[in-house]
Coordinates of C-alpha atoms in Angstrom, one line a residue:
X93 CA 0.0 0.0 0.0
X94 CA 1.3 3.3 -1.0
X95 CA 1.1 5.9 1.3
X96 CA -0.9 9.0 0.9
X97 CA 2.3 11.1 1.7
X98 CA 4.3 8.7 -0.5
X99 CA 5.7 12.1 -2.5
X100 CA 4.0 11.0 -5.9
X101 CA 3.2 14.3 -8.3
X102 CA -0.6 15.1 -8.3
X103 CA -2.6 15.3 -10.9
X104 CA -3.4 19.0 -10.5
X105 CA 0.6 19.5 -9.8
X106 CA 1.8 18.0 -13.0
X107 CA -0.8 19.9 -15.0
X108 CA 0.5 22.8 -13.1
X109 CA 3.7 22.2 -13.9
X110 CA 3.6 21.6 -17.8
X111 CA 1.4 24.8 -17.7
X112 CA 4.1 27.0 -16.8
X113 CA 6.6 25.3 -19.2
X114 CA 4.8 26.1 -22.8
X115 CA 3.0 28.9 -24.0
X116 CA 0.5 28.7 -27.3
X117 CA 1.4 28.5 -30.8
X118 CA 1.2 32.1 -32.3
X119 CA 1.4 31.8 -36.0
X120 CA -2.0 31.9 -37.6
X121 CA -3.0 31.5 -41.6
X122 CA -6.1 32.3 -43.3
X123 CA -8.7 29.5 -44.5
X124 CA -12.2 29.7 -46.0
X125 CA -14.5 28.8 -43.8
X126 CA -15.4 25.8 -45.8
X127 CA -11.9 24.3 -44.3
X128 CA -12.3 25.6 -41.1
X129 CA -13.6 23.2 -39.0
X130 CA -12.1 21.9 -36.1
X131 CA -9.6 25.1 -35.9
X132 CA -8.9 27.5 -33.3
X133 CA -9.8 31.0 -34.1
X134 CA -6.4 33.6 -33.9
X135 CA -8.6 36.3 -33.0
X136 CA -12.1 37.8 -31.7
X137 CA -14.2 37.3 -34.7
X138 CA -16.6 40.5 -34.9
X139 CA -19.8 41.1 -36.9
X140 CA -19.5 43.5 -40.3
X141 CA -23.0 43.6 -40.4
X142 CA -26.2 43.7 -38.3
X143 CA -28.1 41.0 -37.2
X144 CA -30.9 41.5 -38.0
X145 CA -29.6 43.8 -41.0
X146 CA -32.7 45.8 -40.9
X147 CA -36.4 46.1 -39.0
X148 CA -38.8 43.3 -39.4
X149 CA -41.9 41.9 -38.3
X150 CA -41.8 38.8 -35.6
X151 CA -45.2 38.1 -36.2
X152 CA -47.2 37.5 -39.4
X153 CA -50.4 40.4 -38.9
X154 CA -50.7 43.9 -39.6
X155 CA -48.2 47.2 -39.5
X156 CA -49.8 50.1 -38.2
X157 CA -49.3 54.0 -37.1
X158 CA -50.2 54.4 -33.8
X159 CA -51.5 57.7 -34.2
X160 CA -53.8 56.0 -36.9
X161 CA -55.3 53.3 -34.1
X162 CA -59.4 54.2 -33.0
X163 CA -61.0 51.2 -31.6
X164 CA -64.3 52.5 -33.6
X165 CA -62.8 53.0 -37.2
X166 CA -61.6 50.8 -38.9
X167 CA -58.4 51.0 -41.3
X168 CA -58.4 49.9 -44.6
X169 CA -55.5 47.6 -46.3
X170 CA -53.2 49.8 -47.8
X171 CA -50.9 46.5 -49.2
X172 CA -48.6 43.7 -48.3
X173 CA -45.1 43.3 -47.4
X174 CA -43.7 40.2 -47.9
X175 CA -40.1 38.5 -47.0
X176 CA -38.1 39.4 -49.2
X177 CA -40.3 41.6 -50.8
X178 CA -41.2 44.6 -48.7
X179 CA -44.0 47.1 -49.5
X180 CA -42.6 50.1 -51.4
X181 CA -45.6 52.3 -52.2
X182 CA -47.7 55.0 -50.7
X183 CA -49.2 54.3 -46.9
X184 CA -51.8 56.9 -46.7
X185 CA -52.8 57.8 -43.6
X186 CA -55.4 56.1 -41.7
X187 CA -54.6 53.1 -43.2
X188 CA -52.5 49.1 -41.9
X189 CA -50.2 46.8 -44.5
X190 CA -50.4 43.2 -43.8
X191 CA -47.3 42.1 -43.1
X192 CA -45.2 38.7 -42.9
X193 CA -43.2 37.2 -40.9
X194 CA -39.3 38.5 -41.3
X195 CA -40.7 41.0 -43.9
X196 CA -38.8 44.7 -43.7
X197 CA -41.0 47.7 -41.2
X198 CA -42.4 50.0 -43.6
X199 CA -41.6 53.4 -43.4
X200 CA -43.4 55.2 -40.4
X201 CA -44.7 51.8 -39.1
X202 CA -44.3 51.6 -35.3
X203 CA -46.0 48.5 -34.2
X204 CA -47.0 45.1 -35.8
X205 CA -50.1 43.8 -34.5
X206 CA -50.5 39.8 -34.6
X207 CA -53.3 38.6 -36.8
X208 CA -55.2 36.8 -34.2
X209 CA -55.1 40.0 -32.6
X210 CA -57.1 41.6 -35.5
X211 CA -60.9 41.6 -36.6
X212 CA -61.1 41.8 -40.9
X213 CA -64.1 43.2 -41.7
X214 CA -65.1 44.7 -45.6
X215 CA -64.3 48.2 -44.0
X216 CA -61.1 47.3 -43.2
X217 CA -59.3 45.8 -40.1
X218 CA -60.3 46.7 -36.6
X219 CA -57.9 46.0 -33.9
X220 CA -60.0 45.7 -30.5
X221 CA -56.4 45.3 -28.3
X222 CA -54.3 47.5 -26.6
X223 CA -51.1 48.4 -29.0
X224 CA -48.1 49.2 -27.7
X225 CA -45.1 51.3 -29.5
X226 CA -42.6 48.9 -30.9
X227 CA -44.4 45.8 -30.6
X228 CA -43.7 42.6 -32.6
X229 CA -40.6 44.5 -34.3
X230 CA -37.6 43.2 -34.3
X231 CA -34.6 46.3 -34.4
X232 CA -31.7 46.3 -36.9
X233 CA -29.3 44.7 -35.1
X234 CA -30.9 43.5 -32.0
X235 CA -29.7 39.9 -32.2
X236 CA -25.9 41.4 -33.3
X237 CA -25.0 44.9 -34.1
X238 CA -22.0 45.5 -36.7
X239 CA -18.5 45.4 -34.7
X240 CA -20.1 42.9 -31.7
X241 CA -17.5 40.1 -30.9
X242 CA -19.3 37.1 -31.9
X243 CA -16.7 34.8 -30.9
X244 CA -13.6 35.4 -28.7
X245 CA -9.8 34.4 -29.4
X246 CA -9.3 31.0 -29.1
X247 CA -13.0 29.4 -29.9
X248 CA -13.0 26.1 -31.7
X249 CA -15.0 26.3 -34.6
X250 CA -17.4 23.9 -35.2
X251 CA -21.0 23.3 -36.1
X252 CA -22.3 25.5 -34.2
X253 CA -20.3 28.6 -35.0
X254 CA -19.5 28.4 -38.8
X255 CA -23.3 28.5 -39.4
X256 CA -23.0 31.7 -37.8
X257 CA -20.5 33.3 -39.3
X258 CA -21.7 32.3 -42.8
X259 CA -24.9 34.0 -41.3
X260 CA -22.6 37.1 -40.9
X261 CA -21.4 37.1 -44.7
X262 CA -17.5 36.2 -43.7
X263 CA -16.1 34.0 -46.1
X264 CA -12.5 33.3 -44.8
X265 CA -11.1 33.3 -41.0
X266 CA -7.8 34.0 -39.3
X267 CA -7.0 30.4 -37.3
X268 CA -4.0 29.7 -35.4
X269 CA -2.0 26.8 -37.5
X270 CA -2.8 22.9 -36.4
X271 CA -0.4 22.3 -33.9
X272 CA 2.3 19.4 -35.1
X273 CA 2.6 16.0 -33.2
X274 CA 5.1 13.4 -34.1
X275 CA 4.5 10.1 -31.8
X276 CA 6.2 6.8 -32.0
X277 CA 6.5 3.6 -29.8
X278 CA 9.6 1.8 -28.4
X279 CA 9.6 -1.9 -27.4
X280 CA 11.4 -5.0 -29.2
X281 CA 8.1 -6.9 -28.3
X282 CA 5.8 -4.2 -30.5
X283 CA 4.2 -5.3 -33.8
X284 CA 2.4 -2.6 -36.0
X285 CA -1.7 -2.9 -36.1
X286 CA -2.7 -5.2 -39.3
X287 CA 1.0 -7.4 -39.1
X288 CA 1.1 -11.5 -38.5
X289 CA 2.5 -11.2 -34.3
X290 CA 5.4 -13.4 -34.0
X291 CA 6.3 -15.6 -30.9
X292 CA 6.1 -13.2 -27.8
X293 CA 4.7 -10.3 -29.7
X294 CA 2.1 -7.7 -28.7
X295 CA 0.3 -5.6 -31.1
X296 CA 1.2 -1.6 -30.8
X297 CA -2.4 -0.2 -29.5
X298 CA -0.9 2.7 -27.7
X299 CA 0.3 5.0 -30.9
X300 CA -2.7 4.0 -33.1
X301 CA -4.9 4.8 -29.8
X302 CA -2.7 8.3 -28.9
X303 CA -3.1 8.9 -33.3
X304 CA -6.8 8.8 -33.1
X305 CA -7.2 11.2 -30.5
X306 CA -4.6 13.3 -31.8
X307 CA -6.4 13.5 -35.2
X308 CA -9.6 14.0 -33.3
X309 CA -8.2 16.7 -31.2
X310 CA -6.8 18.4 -34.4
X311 CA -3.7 18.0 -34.8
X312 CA -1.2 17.3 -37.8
X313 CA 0.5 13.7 -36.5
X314 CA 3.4 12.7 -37.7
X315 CA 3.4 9.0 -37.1
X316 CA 7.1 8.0 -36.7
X317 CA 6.3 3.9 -35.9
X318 CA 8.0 1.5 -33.7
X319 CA 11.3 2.5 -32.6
X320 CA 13.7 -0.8 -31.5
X321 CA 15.5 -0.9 -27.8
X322 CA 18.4 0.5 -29.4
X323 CA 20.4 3.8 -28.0
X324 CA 21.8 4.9 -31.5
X325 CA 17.8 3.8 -33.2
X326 CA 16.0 5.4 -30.1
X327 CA 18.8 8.9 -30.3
X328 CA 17.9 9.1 -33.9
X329 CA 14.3 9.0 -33.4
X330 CA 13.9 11.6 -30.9
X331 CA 16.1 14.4 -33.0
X332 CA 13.8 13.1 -36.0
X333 CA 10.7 13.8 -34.1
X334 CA 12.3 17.7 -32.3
X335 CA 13.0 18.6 -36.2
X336 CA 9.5 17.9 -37.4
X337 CA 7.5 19.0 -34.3
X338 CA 5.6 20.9 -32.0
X339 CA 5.1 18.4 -29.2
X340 CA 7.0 14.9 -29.1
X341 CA 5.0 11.7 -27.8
X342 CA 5.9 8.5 -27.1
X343 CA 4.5 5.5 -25.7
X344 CA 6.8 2.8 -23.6
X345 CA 10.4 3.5 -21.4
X346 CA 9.6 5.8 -18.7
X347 CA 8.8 3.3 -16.3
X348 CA 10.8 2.1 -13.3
X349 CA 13.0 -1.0 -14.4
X350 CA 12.9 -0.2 -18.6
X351 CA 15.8 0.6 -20.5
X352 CA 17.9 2.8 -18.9
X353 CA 19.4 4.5 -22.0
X354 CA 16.1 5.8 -23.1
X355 CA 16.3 8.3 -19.7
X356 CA 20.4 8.5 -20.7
X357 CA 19.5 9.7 -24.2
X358 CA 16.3 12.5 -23.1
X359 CA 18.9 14.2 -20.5
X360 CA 21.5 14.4 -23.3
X361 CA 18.8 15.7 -25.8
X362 CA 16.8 18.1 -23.6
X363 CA 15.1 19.0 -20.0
X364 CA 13.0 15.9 -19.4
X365 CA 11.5 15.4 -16.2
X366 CA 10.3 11.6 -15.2
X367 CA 7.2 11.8 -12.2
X368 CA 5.5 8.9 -10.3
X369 CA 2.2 10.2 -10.5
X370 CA -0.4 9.8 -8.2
X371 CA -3.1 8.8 -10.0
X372 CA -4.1 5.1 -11.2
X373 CA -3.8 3.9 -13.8
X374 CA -0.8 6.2 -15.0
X375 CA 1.9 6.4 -12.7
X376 CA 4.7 6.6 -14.8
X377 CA 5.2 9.7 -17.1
X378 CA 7.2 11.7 -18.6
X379 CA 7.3 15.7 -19.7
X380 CA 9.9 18.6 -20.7
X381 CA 11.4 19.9 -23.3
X382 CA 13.7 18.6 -26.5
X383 CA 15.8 21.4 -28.1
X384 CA 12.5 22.4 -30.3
X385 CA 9.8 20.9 -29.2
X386 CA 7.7 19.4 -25.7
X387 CA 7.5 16.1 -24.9
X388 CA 5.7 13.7 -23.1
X389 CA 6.5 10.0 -22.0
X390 CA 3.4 7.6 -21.8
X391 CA 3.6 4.4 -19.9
X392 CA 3.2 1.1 -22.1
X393 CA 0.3 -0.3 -20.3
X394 CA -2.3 0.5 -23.0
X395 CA -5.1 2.5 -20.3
X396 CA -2.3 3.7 -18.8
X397 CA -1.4 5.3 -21.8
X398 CA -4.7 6.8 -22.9
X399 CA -5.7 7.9 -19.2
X400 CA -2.5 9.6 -19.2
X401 CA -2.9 11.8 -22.7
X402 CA -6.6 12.1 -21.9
X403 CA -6.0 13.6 -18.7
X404 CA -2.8 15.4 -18.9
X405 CA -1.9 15.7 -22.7
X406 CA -4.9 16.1 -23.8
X407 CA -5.2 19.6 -21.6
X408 CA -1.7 20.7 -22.5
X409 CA -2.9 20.0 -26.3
X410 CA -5.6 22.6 -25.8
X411 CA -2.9 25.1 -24.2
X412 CA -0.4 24.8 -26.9
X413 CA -3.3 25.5 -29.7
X414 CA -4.2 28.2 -28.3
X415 CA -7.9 26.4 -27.8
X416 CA -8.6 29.0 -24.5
X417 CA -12.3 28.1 -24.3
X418 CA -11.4 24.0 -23.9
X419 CA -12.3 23.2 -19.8
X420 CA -11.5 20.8 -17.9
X421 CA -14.5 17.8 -18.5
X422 CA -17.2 18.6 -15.2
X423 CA -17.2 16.3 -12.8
X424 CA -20.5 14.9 -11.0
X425 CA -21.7 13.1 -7.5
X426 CA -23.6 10.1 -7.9
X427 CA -24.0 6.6 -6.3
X428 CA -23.2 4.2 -7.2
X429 CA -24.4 0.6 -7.5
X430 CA -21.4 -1.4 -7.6
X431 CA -18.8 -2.0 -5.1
X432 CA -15.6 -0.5 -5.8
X433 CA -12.2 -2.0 -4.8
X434 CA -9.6 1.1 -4.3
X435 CA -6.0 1.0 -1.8
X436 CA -5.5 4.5 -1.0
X437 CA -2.2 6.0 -2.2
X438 CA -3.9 7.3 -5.5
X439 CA -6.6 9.2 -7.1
X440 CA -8.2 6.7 -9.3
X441 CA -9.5 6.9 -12.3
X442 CA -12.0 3.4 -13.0
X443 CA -14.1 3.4 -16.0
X444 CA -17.5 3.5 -15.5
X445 CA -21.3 3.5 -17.0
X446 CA -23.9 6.0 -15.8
X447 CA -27.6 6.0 -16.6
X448 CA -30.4 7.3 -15.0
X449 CA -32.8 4.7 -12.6
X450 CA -36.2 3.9 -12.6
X451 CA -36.8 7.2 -10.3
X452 CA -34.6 9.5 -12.9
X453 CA -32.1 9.6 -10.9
X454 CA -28.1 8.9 -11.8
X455 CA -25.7 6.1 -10.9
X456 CA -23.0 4.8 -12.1
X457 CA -21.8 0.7 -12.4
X458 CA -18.3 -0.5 -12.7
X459 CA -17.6 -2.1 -16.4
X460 CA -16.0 -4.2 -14.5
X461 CA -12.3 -5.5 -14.4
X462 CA -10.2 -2.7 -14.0
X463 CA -6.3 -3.6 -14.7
X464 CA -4.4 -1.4 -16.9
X465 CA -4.8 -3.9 -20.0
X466 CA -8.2 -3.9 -20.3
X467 CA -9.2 -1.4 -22.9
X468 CA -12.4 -2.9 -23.4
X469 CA -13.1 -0.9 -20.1
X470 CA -13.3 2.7 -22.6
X471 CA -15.6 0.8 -25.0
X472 CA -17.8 -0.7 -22.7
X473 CA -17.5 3.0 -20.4
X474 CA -19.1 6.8 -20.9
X475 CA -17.4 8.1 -17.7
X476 CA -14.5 7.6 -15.5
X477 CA -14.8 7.0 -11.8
X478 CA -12.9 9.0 -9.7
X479 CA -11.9 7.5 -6.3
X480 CA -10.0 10.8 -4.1
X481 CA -6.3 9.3 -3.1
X482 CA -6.7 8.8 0.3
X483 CA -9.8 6.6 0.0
X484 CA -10.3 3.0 0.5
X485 CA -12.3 0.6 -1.0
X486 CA -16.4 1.4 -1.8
X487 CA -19.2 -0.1 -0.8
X488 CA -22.3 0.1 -3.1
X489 CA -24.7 3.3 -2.6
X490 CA -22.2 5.5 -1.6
X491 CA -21.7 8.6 -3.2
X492 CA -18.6 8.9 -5.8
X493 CA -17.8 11.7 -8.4
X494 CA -17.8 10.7 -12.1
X495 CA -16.1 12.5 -15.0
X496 CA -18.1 11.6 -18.0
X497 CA -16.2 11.5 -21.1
X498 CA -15.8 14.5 -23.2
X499 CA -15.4 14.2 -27.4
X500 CA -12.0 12.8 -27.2
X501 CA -13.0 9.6 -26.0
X502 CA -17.2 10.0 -26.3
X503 CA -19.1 7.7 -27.9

């Protein structure tokens, strides 16, 4: 049992240390918005035009004078204005024009009255109601007035937001360039995904798994493979991947009892920093700096692996992309209806399945075994479980926080 004092590196410590180690990317290139999905806006996107651009009804019924109103006359029809096709002739006075929904305020109008709102008679329309200035009209720019910041510095832009600028006319955007990430693997014992495995072989999960979510996440991946036990083949690879790259990940070789040389060939290359975390599954890892570029150590154990970039990389992603509006994925308390096995020492992160009950209320289940080789665990999961590092094990229907999983790892 580890102690809770033991001296491992929390998780809000090591975050807090790579945090004050980088600072974003700064160059920026211009895309139409057509290609822009996914990137980070370089700066606060304002409107060039107003939203709505001019006055129009929000009701379909009649435009009116208010000086014209008399709940004993009448007022003739004096025309129509249509979306699109607004009324341009003479409004005589003592007179309405029936009026659409989204269609342009005529001249002089100052209140649209709903059409259930109105009697039609062969005299002309009667409104019985009281009418109040400016009702039913929607202003020129009410929803956005030209030069509002629509979006802020460092949005991502996605379905949500390109709709609206297109709404807005803009055509091309400013976007800070995709951040480059060149990951490999090291191990003798590694086989690429899709090859024949050989007598003691394992297939390499971890860089197609830390690929994916790097593609997800936006970046531009430079896969560098499998990279042999070997000081001159492992030496080579790492000045490779500080030539090519922004940020440096590899998978394998930071953990206590691997290769020595590996550690040996990071000190001679750069500032490189191994931790014993205190979380679980992850306690090996690795972060500093080559000559050019960050870098980060994953452990080999395949959940260890992606708990680690989903937790810490995936964070120092959104810092060195300049993605300021990324947070931290909410946490919530639930019970839960499974017992929990935990040895304090570590915060740990179990993957989990919540769902409502029968009364609509949440809980969450194990998916059951929890070793740092199952990765059926994220398939079968839509949360992590997170056990604080001082508690024991859990008995079911207590209370326990659960993270549930953001895009990255979302089904």
């Amino acid at each position: 049992m580890e102690s809770v004092n033991s001296g491992l590196l929390t998780l809000e410590q090591a975050l807090e240390n790579m945090f004050s180690q980088v600072s974003s990317l700064t160059e920026t290139e211009r895309v139409s918005l057509f290609d822009a999905i996914g990137r980070i806006a370089a700066h606060d996107i304002t409107s060039p035009i107003n939203v709505p651009p001019f006055a129009n009804s929000a009701m379909d019924g009649y435009a009116v004078r208010c000086a014209d109103l008399s709940a004993a006359a009448p007022l003739p029809l004096a025309g129509k204005a249509f979306a699109g096709a607004p009324f341009t002739g003479e409004w005589p006075a003592g007179t309405c024009i029936r009026i659409m929904t989204g269609a342009a305020i005529p001249a002089q109008a100052d209140a649209v009255i709903m059409q259930e709102q109105a009697e039609v008679s062969e005299d002309g329309i009667r409104f019985p109601h009281q009418v109040k200035p400016g009702q039913n009209i929607r202003l020129a720019g009410e929803d956005i007035a030209a030069g509002a910041r629509v979006l802020p510095a460092g949005s991502k832009l996605g379905v949500a937001e390109l709709p609206l600028l297109a709404s807005l006319g803009i055509t091309q955007v400013d976007v800070i360039r995709r951040l480059k990430v060149a990951v490999f693997s090291t191990g003798d014992e590694l086989q690429p995904v899709g090859e024949a495995l050989e007598e003691g072989q394992i297939y390499d999960t971890n860089r197609f798994t830390v690929r994916l979510m790097l593609e997800k996440f936006g970046c531009d991946v430079h896969d560098l493979g499998i990279v042999r036990d070997d000081p001159a083949a492992l030496r080579a690879a790492f000045q490779k991947a500080d030539q090519l790259a922004d940020l440096v990940i590899s998978s394998g070789g930071v953990s206590v009892g691997e290769a020595d040389y590996t550690k040996q060939i990071l000190d001679e290359l750069g500032d490189i920093h191994f931790w014993k975390l205190a979380i679980k599954p992850g306690k090996p890892f690795a972060f500093g700096k080559l000559q050019h570029s960050g870098f980060c150590g994953l452990p080999g154990n395949p959940v260890s692996a992606a708990l680690t970039f989903y937790q810490l990389v995936q964070p120092l992603l959104a810092r060195l992309s300049g993605y300021t509006q990324w947070r931290q994925p909410p946490r919530i308390r639930v019970k839960t209806v499974s017992a929990l096995k935990k040895t304090p020492g570590r915060t740990d992160f179990q993957r989990g399945i919540f769902s409502r009950n029968a009364q609509g209320e949440l809980e969450v289940r194990t998916t059951g075994h929890q070793g740092s080789h199952v990765f059926s665990s994220f398939s079968l999961g839509n949360c992590f479980i997170v056990l604080e590092q001082a508690r024991g094990n859990v008995a079911a229907g207590e209370w326990v926080e659960i993270e549930p999983f953001n895009a990255l790892l979302g089904h």
